[in-house]
Coordinates of C-alpha atoms and ligand atoms in Angstrom, one line a residue:
X1 CA 257.4 223.8 -127.7
X2 CA 259.7 224.3 -130.6
X3 CA 258.4 225.7 -133.7
X4 CA 259.0 222.8 -135.9
X5 CA 257.1 220.3 -133.8
X6 CA 254.2 222.9 -133.6
X7 CA 254.2 222.9 -137.6
X8 CA 254.3 219.0 -137.6
X9 CA 251.5 219.1 -135.3
X10 CA 249.5 221.3 -137.4
X11 CA 250.2 219.2 -140.5
X12 CA 248.9 216.0 -138.6
X13 CA 245.0 216.3 -139.6
X14 CA 246.1 217.1 -143.1
X15 CA 248.4 214.1 -143.5
X16 CA 245.4 211.7 -141.8
X17 CA 243.0 213.2 -144.5
X18 CA 245.5 212.3 -147.1
X19 CA 245.9 208.8 -145.7
X20 CA 241.9 208.3 -145.6
X21 CA 241.8 209.8 -149.1
X22 CA 244.2 207.0 -150.2
X23 CA 242.6 204.4 -148.8
X24 CA 239.1 205.6 -150.1
X25 CA 240.6 205.3 -153.6
X26 CA 242.5 202.3 -153.3
X27 CA 241.0 199.2 -155.1
X28 CA 240.5 195.7 -153.5
X29 CA 240.1 194.1 -157.0
X30 CA 241.4 195.4 -160.6
X31 CA 240.2 193.9 -163.8
X32 CA 242.6 195.3 -166.5
X33 CA 243.4 194.8 -170.0
X34 CA 239.9 193.6 -171.1
X35 CA 237.3 194.7 -173.3
X36 CA 234.7 195.9 -170.8
X37 CA 231.1 196.6 -172.1
X38 CA 229.6 198.8 -169.3
X39 CA 226.2 199.2 -170.8
X40 CA 226.3 202.8 -169.8
X41 CA 225.9 204.7 -173.1
X42 CA 228.1 207.6 -171.6
X43 CA 231.2 205.2 -172.2
X44 CA 230.1 201.9 -173.6
X45 CA 233.6 200.2 -173.6
X46 CA 236.4 200.8 -171.3
X47 CA 239.8 198.9 -170.6
X48 CA 239.8 198.5 -166.8
X49 CA 237.6 198.5 -163.7
X50 CA 238.3 198.9 -160.2
X51 CA 236.1 197.6 -157.3
X52 CA 236.3 198.5 -153.5
X53 CA 233.9 196.4 -151.2
X54 CA 230.8 195.5 -153.0
X55 CA 230.9 198.5 -155.7
X56 CA 232.7 199.8 -158.5
X57 CA 235.3 202.4 -157.6
X58 CA 236.1 203.6 -161.2
X59 CA 236.2 202.4 -164.6
X60 CA 238.6 203.7 -167.4
X61 CA 241.9 203.1 -169.3
X62 CA 244.5 200.8 -167.7
X63 CA 246.6 203.5 -166.8
X64 CA 244.1 205.4 -164.8
X65 CA 242.8 202.3 -163.2
X66 CA 246.4 200.9 -162.1
X67 CA 246.8 204.1 -160.3
X68 CA 244.3 202.8 -157.5
X69 CA 246.1 199.7 -156.8
X70 CA 247.9 198.9 -153.7
X71 CA 250.2 195.9 -152.7
X72 CA 247.0 194.3 -151.3
X73 CA 244.8 194.6 -154.6
X74 CA 243.8 191.7 -156.5
X75 CA 244.7 192.0 -159.8
X76 CA 242.7 190.2 -162.6
X77 CA 244.5 190.5 -166.2
X78 CA 241.4 189.8 -168.4
X79 CA 244.0 188.9 -171.4
X80 CA 241.6 190.9 -173.9
X81 CA 238.5 189.0 -172.7
X82 CA 234.9 190.5 -172.8
X83 CA 233.3 191.5 -169.5
X84 CA 229.6 192.5 -169.4
X85 CA 227.5 193.4 -166.5
X86 CA 225.8 190.7 -164.7
X87 CA 223.0 189.7 -166.7
X88 CA 219.4 190.2 -165.0
X89 CA 217.0 187.3 -165.7
X90 CA 214.0 189.2 -165.3
X91 CA 211.4 186.7 -165.3
X92 CA 211.9 183.1 -164.2
X93 CA 210.2 180.5 -161.9
X94 CA 212.8 179.6 -159.7
X95 CA 212.5 175.9 -158.4
X96 CA 210.2 174.8 -161.3
X97 CA 212.8 172.1 -162.2
X98 CA 213.4 170.9 -158.7
X99 CA 213.5 167.2 -158.4
X100 CA 210.2 166.5 -156.4
X101 CA 208.7 163.2 -156.1
X102 CA 208.9 160.9 -158.8
X103 CA 208.1 161.7 -162.4
X104 CA 208.2 160.2 -166.0
X105 CA 210.2 162.1 -168.7
X106 CA 210.5 161.7 -172.5
X107 CA 212.7 163.4 -174.9
X108 CA 210.8 163.4 -178.3
X109 CA 209.0 166.9 -178.1
X110 CA 206.1 167.9 -179.9
X111 CA 203.4 170.1 -178.7
X112 CA 200.5 167.7 -178.6
X113 CA 202.8 165.7 -176.3
X114 CA 202.4 161.9 -175.4
X115 CA 199.4 159.6 -176.0
X116 CA 197.0 158.7 -173.2
X117 CA 198.0 155.2 -173.3
X118 CA 201.7 156.2 -173.0
X119 CA 200.8 158.7 -170.1
X120 CA 199.0 156.0 -168.3
X121 CA 201.7 153.5 -168.8
X122 CA 204.2 155.7 -167.3
X123 CA 202.0 156.4 -164.3
X124 CA 201.3 152.8 -163.6
X125 CA 205.1 152.1 -163.6
X126 CA 205.6 155.1 -161.2
X127 CA 202.7 154.0 -158.8
X128 CA 204.5 150.5 -158.5
X129 CA 207.6 152.2 -157.0
X130 CA 206.2 155.2 -155.1
X131 CA 206.2 155.6 -151.5
X132 CA 202.7 156.3 -149.9
X133 CA 201.4 159.8 -150.7
X134 CA 204.6 160.5 -152.7
X135 CA 204.0 163.0 -155.6
X136 CA 203.9 161.6 -159.2
X137 CA 204.3 164.0 -162.0
X138 CA 205.1 164.2 -165.7
X139 CA 204.8 166.7 -168.7
X140 CA 201.8 166.6 -171.0
X141 CA 200.8 168.4 -174.3
X142 CA 197.5 169.5 -175.7
X143 CA 195.9 166.1 -176.2
X144 CA 196.2 164.9 -172.7
X145 CA 195.3 168.4 -171.1
X146 CA 191.9 168.4 -173.0
X147 CA 191.1 164.8 -172.4
X148 CA 188.3 164.6 -169.9
X149 CA 188.6 160.8 -169.4
X150 CA 191.9 161.2 -167.7
X151 CA 190.6 162.0 -164.2
X152 CA 188.8 158.6 -164.0
X153 CA 191.8 156.7 -165.4
X154 CA 194.2 158.2 -162.9
X155 CA 191.9 157.7 -160.0
X156 CA 191.9 154.1 -161.1
X157 CA 195.5 153.5 -161.4
X158 CA 196.9 156.0 -158.5
X159 CA 194.4 155.9 -155.8
X160 CA 197.0 156.7 -153.1
X161 CA 199.4 158.9 -154.6
X162 CA 198.7 162.5 -155.7
X163 CA 199.4 162.8 -159.4
X164 CA 200.0 166.2 -161.4
X165 CA 200.3 166.1 -165.3
X166 CA 201.9 169.6 -166.2
X167 CA 201.2 171.0 -169.5
X168 CA 204.6 171.8 -170.7
X169 CA 203.8 175.4 -171.3
X170 CA 202.6 176.0 -167.5
X171 CA 199.1 177.1 -168.4
X172 CA 197.0 173.9 -167.5
X173 CA 197.2 170.7 -165.7
X174 CA 195.6 167.2 -165.2
X175 CA 195.1 166.0 -161.7
X176 CA 193.9 162.8 -159.9
X177 CA 191.6 162.9 -156.7
X178 CA 194.4 162.8 -154.3
X179 CA 196.3 165.4 -155.7
X180 CA 193.0 167.7 -155.2
X181 CA 192.4 166.7 -151.8
X182 CA 196.2 167.1 -150.7
X183 CA 196.1 170.5 -152.2
X184 CA 192.9 171.5 -150.3
X185 CA 190.4 171.3 -153.3
X186 CA 187.5 169.4 -153.8
X187 CA 185.2 168.5 -156.8
X188 CA 182.2 170.7 -155.3
X189 CA 184.7 173.8 -155.6
X190 CA 183.3 176.6 -157.8
X191 CA 185.6 178.1 -160.7
X192 CA 188.2 180.6 -158.8
X193 CA 188.8 184.0 -160.3
X194 CA 191.6 184.0 -162.7
X195 CA 191.2 180.3 -163.7
X196 CA 188.5 177.4 -164.1
X197 CA 188.4 173.8 -164.1
X198 CA 187.5 171.4 -167.0
X199 CA 185.3 168.7 -165.5
X200 CA 184.7 165.1 -166.4
X201 CA 181.2 163.9 -167.8
X202 CA 180.2 163.1 -164.3
X203 CA 181.2 166.5 -163.1
X204 CA 184.7 165.8 -161.5
X205 CA 187.7 168.1 -162.0
X206 CA 189.7 166.8 -164.6
X207 CA 191.7 169.7 -165.8
X208 CA 192.7 172.9 -164.0
X209 CA 193.7 176.2 -166.0
X210 CA 195.4 179.2 -165.6
X211 CA 195.6 180.7 -162.0
X212 CA 193.3 177.7 -160.7
X213 CA 196.5 175.8 -160.7
X214 CA 198.2 177.6 -157.9
X215 CA 197.2 175.6 -154.9
X216 CA 198.2 172.4 -156.5
X217 CA 201.6 174.2 -157.4
X218 CA 202.2 175.6 -154.1
X219 CA 201.3 172.1 -152.4
X220 CA 203.4 170.0 -154.8
X221 CA 206.5 172.3 -154.7
X222 CA 206.3 172.8 -151.0
X223 CA 206.2 168.9 -150.5
X224 CA 209.9 168.1 -150.6
X225 CA 212.1 170.5 -148.9
X226 CA 215.5 168.8 -149.7
X227 CA 214.3 168.6 -153.4
X228 CA 213.5 172.1 -153.7
X229 CA 216.9 173.4 -152.0
X230 CA 218.7 171.2 -154.3
X231 CA 216.7 172.3 -157.1
X232 CA 217.3 176.0 -156.4
X233 CA 221.1 175.6 -155.7
X234 CA 221.9 173.6 -158.8
X235 CA 220.0 176.0 -161.1
X236 CA 221.7 178.7 -159.5
X237 CA 225.3 177.4 -160.4
X238 CA 224.1 176.9 -164.0
X239 CA 223.0 180.5 -164.2
X240 CA 226.2 181.7 -162.9
X241 CA 227.8 179.9 -165.7
X242 CA 225.7 182.0 -167.8
X243 CA 226.7 185.2 -166.2
X244 CA 223.2 185.8 -164.5
X245 CA 223.6 187.5 -161.3
X246 CA 220.0 188.7 -160.6
X247 CA 216.7 186.7 -161.1
X248 CA 213.3 188.0 -160.7
X249 CA 211.2 185.3 -159.6
X250 CA 207.6 184.9 -160.6
X251 CA 206.3 183.3 -157.5
X252 CA 203.6 180.9 -159.0
X253 CA 205.0 177.9 -157.2
X254 CA 205.6 179.3 -153.7
X255 CA 203.3 181.2 -151.2
X256 CA 205.1 183.9 -149.1
X257 CA 206.2 181.8 -146.1
X258 CA 207.3 179.1 -148.7
X259 CA 209.4 181.8 -150.5
X260 CA 210.7 183.3 -147.1
X261 CA 211.8 179.6 -146.2
X262 CA 213.4 178.3 -149.3
X263 CA 215.0 181.5 -150.2
X264 CA 216.5 182.3 -146.9
X265 CA 217.6 178.4 -146.5
X266 CA 219.1 178.1 -150.0
X267 CA 221.4 181.0 -149.7
X268 CA 221.8 181.4 -153.3
X269 CA 224.9 183.3 -154.7
X270 CA 222.7 185.8 -156.9
X271 CA 220.2 188.6 -156.3
X272 CA 216.6 187.3 -156.1
X273 CA 213.6 189.5 -156.3
X274 CA 210.5 187.7 -155.4
X275 CA 207.5 188.8 -157.2
X276 CA 204.0 188.3 -155.7
X277 CA 201.5 185.9 -157.3
X278 CA 198.3 185.7 -155.4
X279 CA 196.0 182.4 -155.7
X280 CA 192.3 183.0 -155.6
X281 CA 189.2 181.1 -154.9
X282 CA 185.6 181.8 -156.4
X283 CA 185.1 184.8 -154.0
X284 CA 188.1 186.6 -155.3
X285 CA 191.8 187.0 -155.1
X286 CA 193.6 186.2 -151.9
X287 CA 195.9 189.3 -151.7
X288 CA 196.0 188.7 -147.9
X289 CA 198.4 185.7 -148.7
X290 CA 200.9 188.1 -150.0
X291 CA 200.9 190.8 -147.4
X292 CA 204.5 191.6 -147.4
X293 CA 205.5 193.1 -144.0
X294 CA 209.2 193.7 -145.2
X295 CA 210.7 194.2 -148.6
X296 CA 214.1 192.8 -147.7
X297 CA 214.5 189.1 -146.7
X298 CA 218.3 188.7 -146.7
X299 CA 221.1 190.9 -148.3
X300 CA 220.6 189.1 -151.6
X301 CA 216.7 188.4 -151.5
X302 CA 214.0 191.1 -151.8
X303 CA 210.2 191.0 -152.3
X304 CA 208.4 193.6 -154.6
X305 CA 205.8 193.8 -157.2
X306 CA 203.0 191.6 -158.2
X307 CA 202.1 189.5 -161.3
X308 CA 198.9 188.4 -162.9
X309 CA 198.1 186.1 -165.9
X310 CA 195.4 188.2 -167.6
X311 CA 195.1 185.8 -170.5
X312 CA 196.3 182.3 -171.6
X313 CA 198.5 181.5 -174.6
X314 CA 198.2 180.6 -178.3
X315 CA 199.0 176.9 -177.4
X316 CA 196.0 176.0 -175.6
X317 CA 194.0 178.9 -177.7
X318 CA 193.1 181.0 -174.7
X319 CA 195.2 184.3 -175.5
X320 CA 192.4 186.6 -176.5
X321 CA 192.8 187.9 -180.2
X322 CA 191.1 190.2 -182.6
X323 CA 191.0 187.4 -185.1
X324 CA 189.4 184.3 -184.5
X325 CA 191.6 181.1 -184.1
X326 CA 190.2 179.5 -187.3
X327 CA 189.4 181.7 -190.3
X328 CA 185.7 182.2 -190.1
X329 CA 185.7 180.6 -186.7
X330 CA 184.0 181.8 -183.5
X331 CA 186.8 181.2 -180.7
X332 CA 188.9 184.3 -180.1
X333 CA 190.3 183.1 -176.9
X334 CA 189.5 184.6 -173.3
X335 CA 190.4 186.6 -170.6
X336 CA 191.2 185.0 -167.6
X337 CA 189.9 187.7 -165.1
X338 CA 186.7 189.5 -165.7
X339 CA 187.1 193.2 -166.8
X340 CA 186.1 194.5 -163.2
X341 CA 188.7 192.4 -161.7
X342 CA 191.5 193.9 -164.4
X343 CA 190.0 197.4 -163.4
X344 CA 190.7 196.8 -159.8
X345 CA 194.1 195.2 -160.5
X346 CA 195.0 198.4 -162.3
X347 CA 193.5 200.8 -159.6
X348 CA 195.8 198.8 -157.1
X349 CA 198.7 199.5 -159.2
X350 CA 197.9 203.1 -159.1
X351 CA 197.4 203.2 -155.3
X352 CA 200.3 201.3 -154.1
X353 CA 203.9 201.0 -154.5
X354 CA 203.7 197.5 -155.9
X355 CA 204.8 197.2 -159.4
X356 CA 202.3 195.5 -161.8
X357 CA 203.4 193.0 -164.2
X358 CA 200.8 191.3 -166.7
X359 CA 201.2 188.6 -169.0
X360 CA 199.4 189.4 -171.9
X361 CA 199.7 187.5 -175.2
X362 CA 196.7 188.3 -177.1
X363 CA 196.2 191.6 -179.0
X364 CA 192.7 192.0 -178.3
X365 CA 193.5 191.6 -174.4
X366 CA 196.5 194.2 -174.7
X367 CA 193.8 196.6 -176.4
X368 CA 191.3 196.1 -173.6
X369 CA 194.0 196.8 -171.0
X370 CA 195.4 199.8 -172.7
X371 CA 192.0 201.3 -172.8
X372 CA 191.3 200.6 -169.2
X373 CA 194.5 202.3 -168.1
X374 CA 193.5 205.2 -170.2
X375 CA 190.4 205.6 -168.4
X376 CA 191.8 205.4 -164.9
X377 CA 194.9 207.9 -165.2
X378 CA 197.0 209.8 -167.7
X379 CA 200.3 208.8 -169.0
X380 CA 202.3 211.0 -166.6
X381 CA 200.9 209.0 -163.6
X382 CA 201.2 205.7 -165.2
X383 CA 204.9 206.3 -166.4
X384 CA 206.0 206.5 -162.7
X385 CA 204.4 202.8 -161.9
X386 CA 206.5 201.2 -164.8
X387 CA 203.9 198.7 -165.5
X388 CA 205.2 195.7 -167.3
X389 CA 203.7 193.6 -170.1
X390 CA 205.4 190.3 -170.0
X391 CA 206.3 188.6 -173.1
X392 CA 205.6 191.4 -175.7
X393 CA 203.7 188.7 -177.7
X394 CA 201.2 190.9 -179.5
X395 CA 202.7 191.4 -183.0
X396 CA 199.6 192.8 -184.5
X397 CA 199.4 195.6 -182.0
X398 CA 198.1 198.8 -184.0
X399 CA 200.1 202.1 -184.2
X400 CA 197.6 203.8 -182.1
X401 CA 198.2 201.1 -179.6
X402 CA 201.9 201.4 -179.8
X403 CA 201.6 205.3 -179.2
X404 CA 199.4 204.3 -176.0
X405 CA 202.1 201.9 -174.8
X406 CA 204.6 204.6 -175.0
X407 CA 202.3 207.2 -173.5
X408 CA 201.6 205.1 -170.5
X409 CA 205.1 204.2 -170.2
X410 CA 204.7 200.3 -170.3
X411 CA 207.7 198.2 -170.2
X412 CA 207.6 195.7 -173.0
X413 CA 209.2 192.6 -171.5
X414 CA 210.2 190.7 -174.5
X415 CA 210.6 186.8 -174.4
X416 CA 213.0 185.8 -177.1
X417 CA 211.7 182.1 -177.3
X418 CA 208.2 183.2 -177.8
X419 CA 207.5 185.8 -180.3
X420 CA 210.2 186.5 -182.9
X421 CA 207.3 188.4 -185.1
X422 CA 207.4 191.2 -182.5
X423 CA 208.9 194.4 -183.9
X424 CA 211.3 195.0 -181.3
X425 CA 213.7 197.2 -183.1
X426 CA 210.8 199.5 -184.1
X427 CA 209.4 199.6 -180.7
X428 CA 213.1 200.9 -179.2
X429 CA 213.0 203.3 -182.0
X430 CA 209.9 204.6 -181.0
X431 CA 211.3 205.2 -177.4
X432 CA 209.3 202.2 -175.9
X433 CA 211.2 200.5 -173.0
X434 CA 212.0 197.0 -174.2
X435 CA 213.5 194.8 -171.6
X436 CA 214.1 190.9 -172.0
X437 CA 211.8 188.4 -169.7
X438 CA 213.3 185.1 -170.5
X439 CA 210.9 183.0 -168.7
X440 CA 213.3 180.5 -167.6
X441 CA 217.0 180.5 -168.7
X442 CA 220.6 179.6 -167.8
X443 CA 221.9 180.8 -171.2
X444 CA 221.2 184.4 -172.1
X445 CA 223.5 184.1 -175.0
X446 CA 220.9 182.1 -176.8
X447 CA 218.3 184.8 -176.3
X448 CA 220.7 187.3 -177.6
X449 CA 221.3 185.4 -180.8
X450 CA 217.6 185.2 -181.3
X451 CA 216.8 188.8 -180.9
X452 CA 219.8 189.9 -183.0
X453 CA 219.4 187.6 -185.9
X454 CA 216.1 185.5 -186.1
X455 CA 213.4 188.1 -186.0
X456 CA 210.9 187.0 -188.6
X457 CA 211.4 190.6 -190.1
X458 CA 215.0 190.9 -190.3
X459 CA 214.8 194.7 -189.9
X460 CA 213.5 194.0 -186.5
X461 CA 216.7 192.6 -185.4
X462 CA 218.5 194.7 -182.8
X463 CA 222.4 194.9 -182.4
X464 CA 224.2 192.9 -179.9
X465 CA 225.0 196.1 -177.8
X466 CA 221.2 196.7 -177.5
X467 CA 220.4 193.4 -176.6
X468 CA 223.1 193.3 -173.8
X469 CA 221.9 197.0 -172.6
X470 CA 218.3 195.6 -172.6
X471 CA 219.4 192.3 -170.4
X472 CA 221.3 194.3 -167.9
X473 CA 220.4 198.0 -167.6
X474 CA 216.9 197.8 -168.9
X475 CA 216.1 194.7 -166.7
X476 CA 217.2 196.9 -163.7
X477 CA 215.0 199.6 -164.6
X478 CA 212.2 197.1 -164.8
X479 CA 212.7 196.4 -161.2
X480 CA 213.5 200.3 -160.2
X481 CA 217.0 199.2 -159.5
X482 CA 218.7 201.2 -162.3
X483 CA 220.6 203.6 -159.8
X484 CA 222.3 200.4 -158.2
X485 CA 223.0 197.8 -160.7
X486 CA 222.8 197.0 -164.6
X487 CA 225.7 199.0 -165.7
X488 CA 229.4 198.8 -164.8
X489 CA 229.8 202.6 -163.8
X490 CA 231.2 204.1 -160.6
X491 CA 229.0 203.5 -157.6
X492 CA 227.1 200.7 -159.0
X493 CA 227.2 197.3 -157.6
X494 CA 230.1 195.0 -158.7
X495 CA 228.0 192.5 -160.4
X496 CA 229.7 191.3 -163.7
X497 CA 230.7 188.4 -165.9
X498 CA 233.9 187.7 -168.0
X499 CA 233.3 185.9 -170.9
X500 CA 234.8 182.8 -172.5
X501 CA 234.4 184.6 -176.1
X502 CA 233.8 188.3 -177.5
X503 CA 229.9 188.3 -177.8
X504 CA 230.4 191.2 -179.8
X505 CA 232.3 189.9 -182.7
X506 CA 231.9 185.9 -182.8
X507 CA 229.8 184.6 -185.5
X508 CA 226.1 184.5 -184.6
X509 CA 225.9 180.7 -184.4
X510 CA 228.5 180.5 -181.7
X511 CA 226.8 182.8 -179.4
X512 CA 225.0 180.1 -177.4
X513 CA 228.3 178.5 -176.6
X514 CA 229.4 181.5 -174.6
X515 CA 229.9 180.9 -171.0
X516 CA 230.9 183.1 -168.1
X517 CA 234.7 182.0 -167.0
X518 CA 234.2 184.4 -163.9
X519 CA 231.2 185.6 -162.3
X520 CA 231.0 188.3 -159.7
X521 CA 228.4 189.4 -157.3
X522 CA 228.5 192.1 -154.9
X523 CA 232.2 192.4 -155.5
X524 CA 232.9 188.9 -154.8
X525 CA 233.9 185.9 -157.3
X526 CA 231.1 183.4 -156.8
X527 CA 232.0 181.3 -160.0
X528 CA 235.2 180.6 -161.7
X529 CA 236.1 178.3 -164.4
X530 CA 239.9 177.5 -163.7
X531 CA 240.5 176.4 -167.2
X532 CA 239.8 179.7 -168.5
X533 CA 240.5 182.3 -165.8
X534 CA 243.9 182.7 -163.8
X535 CA 243.4 185.1 -161.0
X536 CA 246.4 186.1 -158.9
X537 CA 247.4 188.4 -156.1
Ligands
ZN1 ZN1 206.4 182.9 -166.8

């Protein structure tokens, strides 16, 4: 063997190593010349970003990132556009808007809703065109929900079709006999734990409240496979146009098996987190219904966490408050679950790895839950559980209670459309984690407008940067995924949105008109508006 060949052979492994290193450092996609907001407080803005496979390879200056390009790299010239991490819709009820059966709609909105005459007239018209057993539905307000003459009227005009009239805010419904029977319920049923029935004067179930609605929901939403799939897919497309790349699904309307079927078949382009929502009977919660064997359903769909509605809302006056609803009155609202069941729910949160989420809208409910939590474990233990309070709708929370929220590591999951009176900036400044639970949205920019400009106390408006961080990084933390997504940083999943306008500088009123012009999930472009975005190899 001559010497030079020997030395060349010696170099081979080194050259091979160099080659592998170059491949590892080569980008599949580069986004450059942009205003990229990372949600990563170490480096909030960068010019460029490189993606390899489904993850972010690097972020930095145009010059640094361009070094990672190869002839095969797909280069996207952002032309100054703003990029954000994909928004995380931390609280939604997917499928809720799916076209199931036939329904009446109306455009003029007021909380009390349509009159009895208008509702019955609409139902009669729908009955005349309905197929046998087809579900008939519509949205109602407070007037019909509390009208106990509805059951008899509905049974009379719709004897052969299940009818469900859903309160527009979700916490109650009016049904006919056919809907009850189809859902496996009967007039002789006792009130289930977590909800109750409002009966007609002859003892028939007229209205179904709170968690007692779940059997009707799962039957109604499970009745139309095609309608569900279509509804899920079209909502997903609308969410991609809003730059939403993750949805945390509160499973009020699907049982576990239904979730498995619909989310496997719908093949939605986003990451979906399915959150358990057990129904109950008079003898207790049906936890077996949500006996989750595997946490990962598909690449994009996982199951974790559990949600309970601990009280109602101020709309039907069931959220439980320290002050009576009418000055000098005796009605303060109520808890949906007895205190011993709430205690049991909290104990389960401590002994399992299932993250607990509680809908709480009353300040008295909040005080009770805080005191139970403190009795059961200390702050250090609770902090690891990241218990979530959905809606952050308790503006009259005391200073001592705010301290308890901090000590227990509770996540205040603020819903912009419900509670502009909440002191969100003060909570954040005290070190409390404030995330965003939109409760149904395709437009995160509207939420951002509200929390940055429309808080009742203007001092409580947060900055747009804080709002985006809450909607991305904090919401990922709220599902124990902050090490995988929510920031645009090296090693994180490549979920992002390129925006039609610079949401950090445009006038406030223009925020809701923002759209994503390119949405990416898992390193793949899943939505692109060709008018606004040109990508070229
Ligand atoms: Zn909700």
